[in-house]
XYZ file of N, CA and C in Angstrom:
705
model
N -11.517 30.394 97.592
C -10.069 30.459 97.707
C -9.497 31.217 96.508
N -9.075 32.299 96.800
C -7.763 32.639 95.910
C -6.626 32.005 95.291
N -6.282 32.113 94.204
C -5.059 31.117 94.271
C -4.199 32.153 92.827
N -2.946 31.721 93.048
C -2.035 32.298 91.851
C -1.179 31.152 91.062
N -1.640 31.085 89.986
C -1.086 29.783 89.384
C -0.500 29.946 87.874
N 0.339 29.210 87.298
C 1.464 29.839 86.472
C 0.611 28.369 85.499
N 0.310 29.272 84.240
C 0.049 28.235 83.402
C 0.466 28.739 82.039
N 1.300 28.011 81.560
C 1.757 28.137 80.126
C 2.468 29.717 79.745
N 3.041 29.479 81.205
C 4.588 30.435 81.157
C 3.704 31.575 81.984
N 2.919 31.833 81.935
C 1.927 33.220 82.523
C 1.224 33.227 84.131
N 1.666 34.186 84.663
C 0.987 33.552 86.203
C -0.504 34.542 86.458
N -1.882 33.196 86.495
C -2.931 34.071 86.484
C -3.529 33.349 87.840
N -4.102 34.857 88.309
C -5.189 34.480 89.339
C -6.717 34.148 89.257
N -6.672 33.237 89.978
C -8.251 32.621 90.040
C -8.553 32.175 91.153
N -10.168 32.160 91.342
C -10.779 32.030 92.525
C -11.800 30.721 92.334
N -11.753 29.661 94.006
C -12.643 28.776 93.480
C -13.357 28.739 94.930
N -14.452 28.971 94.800
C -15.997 28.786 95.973
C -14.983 27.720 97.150
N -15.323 28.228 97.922
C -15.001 27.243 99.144
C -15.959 25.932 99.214
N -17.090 25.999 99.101
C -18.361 25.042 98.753
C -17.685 24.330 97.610
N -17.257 25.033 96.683
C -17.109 24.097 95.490
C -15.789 23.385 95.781
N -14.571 23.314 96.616
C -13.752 22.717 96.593
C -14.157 21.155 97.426
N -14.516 21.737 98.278
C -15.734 20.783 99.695
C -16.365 19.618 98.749
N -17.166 20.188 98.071
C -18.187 19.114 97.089
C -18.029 18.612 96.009
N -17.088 18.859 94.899
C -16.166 18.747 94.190
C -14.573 18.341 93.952
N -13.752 19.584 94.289
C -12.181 19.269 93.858
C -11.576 18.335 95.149
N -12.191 18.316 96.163
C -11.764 17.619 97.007
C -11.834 16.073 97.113
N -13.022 16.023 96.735
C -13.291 14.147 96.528
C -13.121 13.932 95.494
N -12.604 14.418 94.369
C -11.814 14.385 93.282
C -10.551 13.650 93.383
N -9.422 14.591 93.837
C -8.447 14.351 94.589
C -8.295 13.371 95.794
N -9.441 13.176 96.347
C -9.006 12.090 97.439
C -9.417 10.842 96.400
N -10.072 10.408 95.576
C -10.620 9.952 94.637
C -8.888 9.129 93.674
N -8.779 10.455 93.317
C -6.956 10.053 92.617
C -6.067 8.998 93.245
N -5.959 10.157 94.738
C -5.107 9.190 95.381
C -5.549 7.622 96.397
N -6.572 7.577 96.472
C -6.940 6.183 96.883
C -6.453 4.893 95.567
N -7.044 5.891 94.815
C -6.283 5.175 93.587
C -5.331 4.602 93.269
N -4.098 5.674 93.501
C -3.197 5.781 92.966
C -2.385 4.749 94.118
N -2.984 4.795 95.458
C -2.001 4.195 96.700
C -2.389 2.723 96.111
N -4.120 2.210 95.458
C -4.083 0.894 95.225
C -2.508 0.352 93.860
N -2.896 1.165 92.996
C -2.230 0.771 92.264
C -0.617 0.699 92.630
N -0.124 1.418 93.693
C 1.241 1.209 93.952
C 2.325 1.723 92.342
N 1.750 2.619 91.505
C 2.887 3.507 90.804
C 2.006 4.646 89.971
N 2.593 5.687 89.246
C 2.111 6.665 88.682
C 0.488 6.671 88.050
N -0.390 7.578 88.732
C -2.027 7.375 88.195
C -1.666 8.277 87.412
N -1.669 7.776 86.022
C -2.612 8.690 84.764
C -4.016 8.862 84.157
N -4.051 10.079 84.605
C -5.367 10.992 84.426
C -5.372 11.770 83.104
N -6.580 11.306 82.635
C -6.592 12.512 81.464
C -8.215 13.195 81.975
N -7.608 14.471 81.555
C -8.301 15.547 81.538
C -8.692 16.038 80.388
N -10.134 15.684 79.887
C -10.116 16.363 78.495
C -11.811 17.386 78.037
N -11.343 18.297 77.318
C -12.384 19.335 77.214
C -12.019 19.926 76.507
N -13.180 20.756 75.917
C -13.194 21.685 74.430
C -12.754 22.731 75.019
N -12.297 23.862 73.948
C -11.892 25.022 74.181
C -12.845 25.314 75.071
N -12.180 26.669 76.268
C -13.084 27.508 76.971
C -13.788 26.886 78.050
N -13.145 25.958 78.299
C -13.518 25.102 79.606
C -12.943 24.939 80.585
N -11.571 25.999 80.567
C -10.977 26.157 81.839
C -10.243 25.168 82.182
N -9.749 24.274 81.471
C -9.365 23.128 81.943
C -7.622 23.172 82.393
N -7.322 24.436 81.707
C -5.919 24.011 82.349
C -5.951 25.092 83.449
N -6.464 25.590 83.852
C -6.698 26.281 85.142
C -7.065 24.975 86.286
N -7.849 24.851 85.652
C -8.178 23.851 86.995
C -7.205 22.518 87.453
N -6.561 22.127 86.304
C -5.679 21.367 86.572
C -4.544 21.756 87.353
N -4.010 22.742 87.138
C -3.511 23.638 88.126
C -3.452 23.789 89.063
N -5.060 24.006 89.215
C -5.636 24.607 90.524
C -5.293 23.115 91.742
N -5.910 22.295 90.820
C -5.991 20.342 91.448
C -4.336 20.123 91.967
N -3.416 21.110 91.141
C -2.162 20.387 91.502
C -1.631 20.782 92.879
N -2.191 22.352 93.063
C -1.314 23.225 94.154
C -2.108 22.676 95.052
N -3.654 22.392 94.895
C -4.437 21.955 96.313
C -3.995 20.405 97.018
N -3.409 19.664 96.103
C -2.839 18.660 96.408
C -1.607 18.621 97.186
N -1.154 19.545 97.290
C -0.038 20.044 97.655
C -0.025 20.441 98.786
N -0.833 21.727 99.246
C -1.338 22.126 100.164
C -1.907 20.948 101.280
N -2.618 19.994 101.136
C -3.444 19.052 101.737
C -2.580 17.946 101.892
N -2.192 17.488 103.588
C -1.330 16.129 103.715
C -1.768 15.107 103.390
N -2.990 14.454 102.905
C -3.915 13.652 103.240
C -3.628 13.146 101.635
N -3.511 13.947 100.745
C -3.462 13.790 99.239
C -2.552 13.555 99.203
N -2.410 12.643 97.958
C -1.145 12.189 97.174
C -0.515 13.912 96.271
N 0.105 13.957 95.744
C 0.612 15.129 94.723
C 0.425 14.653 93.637
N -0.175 15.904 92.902
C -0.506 16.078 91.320
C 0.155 16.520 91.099
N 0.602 16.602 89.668
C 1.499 17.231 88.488
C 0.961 17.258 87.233
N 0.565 18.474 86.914
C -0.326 18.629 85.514
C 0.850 18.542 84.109
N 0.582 17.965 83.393
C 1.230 17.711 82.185
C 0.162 18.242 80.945
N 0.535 19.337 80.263
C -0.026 19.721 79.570
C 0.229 18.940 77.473
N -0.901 18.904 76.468
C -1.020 18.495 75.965
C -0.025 18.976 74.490
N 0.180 20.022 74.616
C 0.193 20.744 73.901
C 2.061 21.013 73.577
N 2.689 20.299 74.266
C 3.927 19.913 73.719
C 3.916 18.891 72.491
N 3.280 18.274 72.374
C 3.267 17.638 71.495
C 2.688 17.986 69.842
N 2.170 19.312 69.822
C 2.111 19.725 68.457
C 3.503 19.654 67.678
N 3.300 19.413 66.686
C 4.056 19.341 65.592
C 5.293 20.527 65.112
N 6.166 20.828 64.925
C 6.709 21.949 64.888
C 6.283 23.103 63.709
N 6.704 24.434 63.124
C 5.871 24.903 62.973
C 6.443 24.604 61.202
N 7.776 24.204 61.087
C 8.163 24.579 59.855
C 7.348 23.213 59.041
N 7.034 21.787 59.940
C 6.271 20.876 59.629
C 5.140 20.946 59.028
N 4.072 22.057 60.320
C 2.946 22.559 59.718
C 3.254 23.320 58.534
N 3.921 23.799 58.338
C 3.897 24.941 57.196
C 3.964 23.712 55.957
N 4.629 23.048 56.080
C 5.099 22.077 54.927
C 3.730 21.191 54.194
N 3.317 21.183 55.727
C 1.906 20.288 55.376
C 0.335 21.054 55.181
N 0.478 22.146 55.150
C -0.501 23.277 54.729
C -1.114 23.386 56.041
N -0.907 23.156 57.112
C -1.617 23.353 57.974
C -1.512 24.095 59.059
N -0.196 25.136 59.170
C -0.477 26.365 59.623
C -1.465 26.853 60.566
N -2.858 27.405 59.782
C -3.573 27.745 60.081
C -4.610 27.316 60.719
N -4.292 25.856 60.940
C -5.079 24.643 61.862
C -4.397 24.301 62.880
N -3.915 24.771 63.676
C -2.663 24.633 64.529
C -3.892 24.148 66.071
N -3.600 23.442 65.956
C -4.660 23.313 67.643
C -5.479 21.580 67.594
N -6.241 21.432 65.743
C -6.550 20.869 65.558
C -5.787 19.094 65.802
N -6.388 17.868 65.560
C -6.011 17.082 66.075
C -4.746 16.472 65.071
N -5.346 16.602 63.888
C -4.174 16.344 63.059
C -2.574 17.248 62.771
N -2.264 18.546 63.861
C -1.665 18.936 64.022
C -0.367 18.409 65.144
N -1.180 17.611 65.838
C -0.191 16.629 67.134
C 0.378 15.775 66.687
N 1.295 15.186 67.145
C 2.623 14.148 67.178
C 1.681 13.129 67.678
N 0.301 12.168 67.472
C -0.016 11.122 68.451
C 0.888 9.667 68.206
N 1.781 9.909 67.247
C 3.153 8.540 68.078
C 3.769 9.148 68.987
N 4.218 10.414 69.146
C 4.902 10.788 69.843
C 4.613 10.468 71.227
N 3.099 11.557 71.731
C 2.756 10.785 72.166
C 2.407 9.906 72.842
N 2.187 8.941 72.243
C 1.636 7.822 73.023
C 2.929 7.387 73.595
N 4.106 7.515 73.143
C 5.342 7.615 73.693
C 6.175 7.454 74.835
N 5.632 8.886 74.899
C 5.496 9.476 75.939
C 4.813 9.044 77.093
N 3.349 8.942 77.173
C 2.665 8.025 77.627
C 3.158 6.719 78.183
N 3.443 6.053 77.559
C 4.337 5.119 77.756
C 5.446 4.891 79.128
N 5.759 6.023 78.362
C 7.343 6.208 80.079
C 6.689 6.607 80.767
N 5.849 7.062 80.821
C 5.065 7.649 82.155
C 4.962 6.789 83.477
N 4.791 5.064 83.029
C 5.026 4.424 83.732
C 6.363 3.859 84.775
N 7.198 4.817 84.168
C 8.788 4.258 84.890
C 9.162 5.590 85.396
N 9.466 5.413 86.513
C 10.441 7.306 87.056
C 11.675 7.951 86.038
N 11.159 9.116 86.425
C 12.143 10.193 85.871
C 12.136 10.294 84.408
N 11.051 10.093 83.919
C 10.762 10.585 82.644
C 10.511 12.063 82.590
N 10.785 12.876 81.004
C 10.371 13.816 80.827
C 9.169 14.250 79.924
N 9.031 15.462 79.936
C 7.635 15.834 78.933
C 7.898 17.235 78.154
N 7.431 17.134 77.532
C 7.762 18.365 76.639
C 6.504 19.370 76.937
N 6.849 20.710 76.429
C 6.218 21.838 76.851
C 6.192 22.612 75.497
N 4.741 23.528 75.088
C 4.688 24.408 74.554
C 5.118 25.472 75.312
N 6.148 26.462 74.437
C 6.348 27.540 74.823
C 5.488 28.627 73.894
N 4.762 29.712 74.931
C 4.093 30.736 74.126
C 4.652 31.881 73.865
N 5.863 31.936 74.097
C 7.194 32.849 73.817
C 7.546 32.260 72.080
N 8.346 31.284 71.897
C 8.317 30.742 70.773
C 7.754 30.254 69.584
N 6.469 29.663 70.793
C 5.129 29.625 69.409
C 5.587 28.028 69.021
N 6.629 27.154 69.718
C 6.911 25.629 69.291
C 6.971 24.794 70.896
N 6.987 24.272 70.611
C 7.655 22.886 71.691
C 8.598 22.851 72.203
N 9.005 22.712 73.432
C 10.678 22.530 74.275
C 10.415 21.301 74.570
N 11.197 20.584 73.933
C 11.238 18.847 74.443
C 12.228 19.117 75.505
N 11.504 17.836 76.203
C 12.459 17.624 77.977
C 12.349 18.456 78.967
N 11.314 19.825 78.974
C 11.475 20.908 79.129
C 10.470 20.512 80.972
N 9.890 19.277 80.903
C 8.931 18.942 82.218
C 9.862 18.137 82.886
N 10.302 17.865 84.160
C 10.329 16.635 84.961
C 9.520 15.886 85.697
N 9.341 14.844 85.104
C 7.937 14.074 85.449
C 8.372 13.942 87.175
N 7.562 14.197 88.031
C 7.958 13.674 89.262
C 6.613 12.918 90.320
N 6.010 13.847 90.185
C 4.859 13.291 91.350
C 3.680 11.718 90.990
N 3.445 11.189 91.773
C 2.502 10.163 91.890
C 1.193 9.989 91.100
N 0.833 11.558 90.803
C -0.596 11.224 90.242
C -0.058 12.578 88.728
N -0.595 12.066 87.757
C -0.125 12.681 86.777
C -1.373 12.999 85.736
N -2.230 14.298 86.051
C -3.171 14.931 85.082
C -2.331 15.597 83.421
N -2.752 14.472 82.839
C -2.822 14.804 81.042
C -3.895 15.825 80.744
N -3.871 16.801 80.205
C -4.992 17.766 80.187
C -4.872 17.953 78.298
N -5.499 17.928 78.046
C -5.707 18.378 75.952
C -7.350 17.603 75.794
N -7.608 18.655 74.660
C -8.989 18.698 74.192
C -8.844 16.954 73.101
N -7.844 16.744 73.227
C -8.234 15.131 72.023
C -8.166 13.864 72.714
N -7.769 13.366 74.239
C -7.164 12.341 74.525
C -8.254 11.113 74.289
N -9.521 11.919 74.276
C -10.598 10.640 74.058
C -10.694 10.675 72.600
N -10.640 11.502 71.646
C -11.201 11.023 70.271
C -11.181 10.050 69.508
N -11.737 9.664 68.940
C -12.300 8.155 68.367
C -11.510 7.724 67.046
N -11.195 8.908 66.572
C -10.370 8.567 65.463
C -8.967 7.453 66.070
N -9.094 6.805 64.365
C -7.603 6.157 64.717
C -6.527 6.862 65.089
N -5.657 6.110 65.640
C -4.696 6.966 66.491
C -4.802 7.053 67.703
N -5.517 8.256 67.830
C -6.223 8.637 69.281
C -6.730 7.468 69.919
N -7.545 6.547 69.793
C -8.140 5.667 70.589
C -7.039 4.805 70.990
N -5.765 4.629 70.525
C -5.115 3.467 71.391
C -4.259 4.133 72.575
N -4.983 5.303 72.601
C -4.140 6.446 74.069
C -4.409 5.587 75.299
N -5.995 5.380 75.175
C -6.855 4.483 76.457
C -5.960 3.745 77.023
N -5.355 3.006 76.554
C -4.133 2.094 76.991
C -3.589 2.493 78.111
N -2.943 3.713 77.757
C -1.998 4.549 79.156
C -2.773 5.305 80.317
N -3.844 5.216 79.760
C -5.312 6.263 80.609
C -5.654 5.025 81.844
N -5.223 5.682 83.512
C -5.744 4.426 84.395
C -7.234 5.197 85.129
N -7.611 6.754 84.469
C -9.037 7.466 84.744
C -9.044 8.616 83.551
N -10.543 8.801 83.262
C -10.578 9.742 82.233
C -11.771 10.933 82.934
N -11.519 12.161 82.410
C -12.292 13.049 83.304
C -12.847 13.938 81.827
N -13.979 14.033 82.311
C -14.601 14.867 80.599
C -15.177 16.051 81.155
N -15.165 17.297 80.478
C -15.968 18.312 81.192
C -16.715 18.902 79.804
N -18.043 18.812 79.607
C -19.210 18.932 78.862
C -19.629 20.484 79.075
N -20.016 21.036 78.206
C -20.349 22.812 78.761
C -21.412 22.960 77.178
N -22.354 23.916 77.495
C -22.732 24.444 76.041
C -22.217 24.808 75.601
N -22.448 24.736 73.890
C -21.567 25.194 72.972
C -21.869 26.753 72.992
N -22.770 27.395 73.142
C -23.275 29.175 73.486
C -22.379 29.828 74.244
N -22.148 28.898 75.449
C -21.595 29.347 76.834
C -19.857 29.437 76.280
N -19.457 28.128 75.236
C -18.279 28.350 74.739
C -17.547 29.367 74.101
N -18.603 29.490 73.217
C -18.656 30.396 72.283
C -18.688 31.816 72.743
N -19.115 32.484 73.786
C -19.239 33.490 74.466
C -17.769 33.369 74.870
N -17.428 32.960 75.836
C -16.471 32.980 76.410
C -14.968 32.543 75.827
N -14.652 31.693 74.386
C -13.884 32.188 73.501
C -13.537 33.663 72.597
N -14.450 33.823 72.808
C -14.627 35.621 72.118
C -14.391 36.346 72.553
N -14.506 36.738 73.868
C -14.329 37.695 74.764
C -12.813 37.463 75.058
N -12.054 35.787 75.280
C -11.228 35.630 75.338
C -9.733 36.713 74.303
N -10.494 36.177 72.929
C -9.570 37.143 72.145
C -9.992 38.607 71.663
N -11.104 38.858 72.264
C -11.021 40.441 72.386
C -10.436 41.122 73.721
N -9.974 39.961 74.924
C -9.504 40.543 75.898
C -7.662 40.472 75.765
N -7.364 39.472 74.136
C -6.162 39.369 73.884
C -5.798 40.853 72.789
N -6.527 41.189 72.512
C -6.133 42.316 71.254
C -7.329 42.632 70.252
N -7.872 41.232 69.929
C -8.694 41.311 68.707
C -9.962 42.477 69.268
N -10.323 42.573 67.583
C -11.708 43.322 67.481
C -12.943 42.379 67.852
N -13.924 42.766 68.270
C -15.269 42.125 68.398
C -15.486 41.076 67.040
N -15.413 41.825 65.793
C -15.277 41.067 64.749
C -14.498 40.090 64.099
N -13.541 40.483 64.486
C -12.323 39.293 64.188
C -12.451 38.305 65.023
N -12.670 38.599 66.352
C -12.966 37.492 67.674
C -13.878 36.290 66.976
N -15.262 37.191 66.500
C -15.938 35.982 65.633
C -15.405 35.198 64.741
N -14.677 35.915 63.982
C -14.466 35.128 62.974
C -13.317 34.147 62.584
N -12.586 34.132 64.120
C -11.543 33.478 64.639
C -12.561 32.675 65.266
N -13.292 32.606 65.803
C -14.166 31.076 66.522
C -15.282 30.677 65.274
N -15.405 31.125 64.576
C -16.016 30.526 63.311
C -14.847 29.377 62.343
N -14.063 29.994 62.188
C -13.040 29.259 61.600
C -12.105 28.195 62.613
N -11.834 28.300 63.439
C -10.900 27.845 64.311
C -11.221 27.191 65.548
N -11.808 28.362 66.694
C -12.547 27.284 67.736
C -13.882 26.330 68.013
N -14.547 27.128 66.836
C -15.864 26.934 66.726
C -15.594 25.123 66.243
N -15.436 25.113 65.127
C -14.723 23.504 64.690
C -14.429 22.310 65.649
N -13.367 23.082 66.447
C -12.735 22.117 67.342
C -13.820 21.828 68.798
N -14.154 23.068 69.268
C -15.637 22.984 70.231
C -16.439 21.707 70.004
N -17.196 21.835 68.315
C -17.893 20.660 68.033
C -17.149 19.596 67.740
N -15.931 19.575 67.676
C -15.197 18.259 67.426
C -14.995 17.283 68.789
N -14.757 18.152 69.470
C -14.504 17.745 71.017
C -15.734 17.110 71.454
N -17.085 17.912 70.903
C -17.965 17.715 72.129
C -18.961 16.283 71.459
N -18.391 16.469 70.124
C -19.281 15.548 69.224
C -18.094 13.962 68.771
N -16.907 14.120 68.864
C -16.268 12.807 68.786
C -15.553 12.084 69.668
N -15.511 12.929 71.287
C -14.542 12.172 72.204
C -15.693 10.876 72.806
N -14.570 9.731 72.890
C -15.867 8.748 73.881
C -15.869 9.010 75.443
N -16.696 7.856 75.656
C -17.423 8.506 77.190
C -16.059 8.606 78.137
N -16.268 9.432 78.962
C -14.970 9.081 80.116
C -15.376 8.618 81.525
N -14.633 8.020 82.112
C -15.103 7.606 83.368
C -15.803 8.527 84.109
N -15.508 9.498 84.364
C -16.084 11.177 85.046
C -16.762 12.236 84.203
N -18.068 12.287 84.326
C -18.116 13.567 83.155
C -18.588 15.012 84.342
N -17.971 15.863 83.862
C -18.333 17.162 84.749
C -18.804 17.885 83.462
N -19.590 18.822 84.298
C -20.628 20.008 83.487
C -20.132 21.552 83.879
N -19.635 22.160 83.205
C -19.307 23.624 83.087
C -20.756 24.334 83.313
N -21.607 24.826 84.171
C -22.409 26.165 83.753
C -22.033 27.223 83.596
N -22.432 28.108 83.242
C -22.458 29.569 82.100
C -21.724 30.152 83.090
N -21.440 30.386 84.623
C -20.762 31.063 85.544
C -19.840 30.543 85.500
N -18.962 29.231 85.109
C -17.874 28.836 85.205
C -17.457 27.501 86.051
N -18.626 27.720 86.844
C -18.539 26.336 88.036
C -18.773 25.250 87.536
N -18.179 24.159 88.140
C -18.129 22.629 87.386
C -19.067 22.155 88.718
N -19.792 20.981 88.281
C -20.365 20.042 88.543
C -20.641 18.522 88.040
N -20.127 17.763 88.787
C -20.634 16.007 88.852
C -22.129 16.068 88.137
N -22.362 15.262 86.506
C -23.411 15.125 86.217
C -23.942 13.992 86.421
């Protein structure tokens, strides 16, 4: 399937195996919403994975197919990344140049947030990549099943671990760190950078967070496996 999907202000196309929706995104999704009909109010899902794992594509992808399909409840992807810190903050706190990292997020915020998730008509805030900060209020929470997608929601550090609370499924997607690493690089040499700088922007920056992700989040209810082509699989 083809699909055209608008993620983080940008509308990109992507394609997912017909087989793979069949054996995968589909009992996924029917998976959610059986769920979500037991519980009788908003399923929160977190979605979490290291850089280069496609993850907010696919969340995406999970939301429009839900959509498409009568049988499914509706998804609404809520992305993580409103909740970084603003920038004049980072600057204050030397950390700038760590912008992604975990100690760069608002986790009172937050968990907050999280929080209302449970009552209608809450909002969510949004990174804008025009601005380079946060638009609070900028989401209207609406649909039944609600995918949290960011690389920290499992990490073990304090803080982070009392997220679980608001988490009613957790979804992990595991990939080699090679396969990451390839495919972060190419990423920012297909943004501007040189071959060299690409490295040395995932040496400093993604490379870190890759092993942070893959080495401190705890287990999640679901773990999926990225291979080197991109396709996910149930491990």
């Amino acid at each position: 399937m083809n699909v055209t999907l608008t993620i983080n202000e940008l509308t990109t196309q992507a394609f997912f195996p017909d087989e793979d929706i069949e054996r995968l995104h589909l009992p996924l999704l029917q998976r959610f919403s059986s769920q979500q009909r037991q519980l009788n109010r908003p399923l929160v899902v977190f979605l979490v994975a290291p850089p280069g794992t496609g993850k907010s594509t696919l969340s995406a992808f999970w939301q429009k197919l839900s959509t498409q399909t009568p049988t499914l409840v509706p998804v609404q992807t809520l992305p993580m990344d409103g909740f970084h810190h603003r920038n004049d903050w980072l600057q204050t706190h030397n950390l700038r140049q760590k912008k992604g990292a975990p100690q760069t997020f608002d986790v009172t915020k937050l968990r907050g947030a999280l929080m209302a998730l449970r009552e209608p008509g809450s909002r969510w805030p949004e990174y804008s990549r025009t601005l380079h900060e946060p638009v609070e209020g900028a989401i209207h929470v609406t649909a039944p099943i609600l995918i949290v997608e960011g690389n920290w929601l499992l990490l073990g550090d304090e803080g982070w671990r009392q997220l679980a609370e608001y988490c009613d499924l957790s979804i992990f997607i595991r990939a080699s760190p090679d396969v990451l690493r390839g495919r972060l690089i190419d990423r920012k040499i297909r943004g501007g950078l040189t071959p060299a700088l690409a490295s040395d922007f995932y040496a400093a920056t993604d490379g870190p967070n890759v092993a942070r992700v893959l080495t401190g989040s705890r287990q999640a209810d679901i773990t999926l496996h990225m291979s080197g082509d991109g396709a996910y699989h149930f491990e």
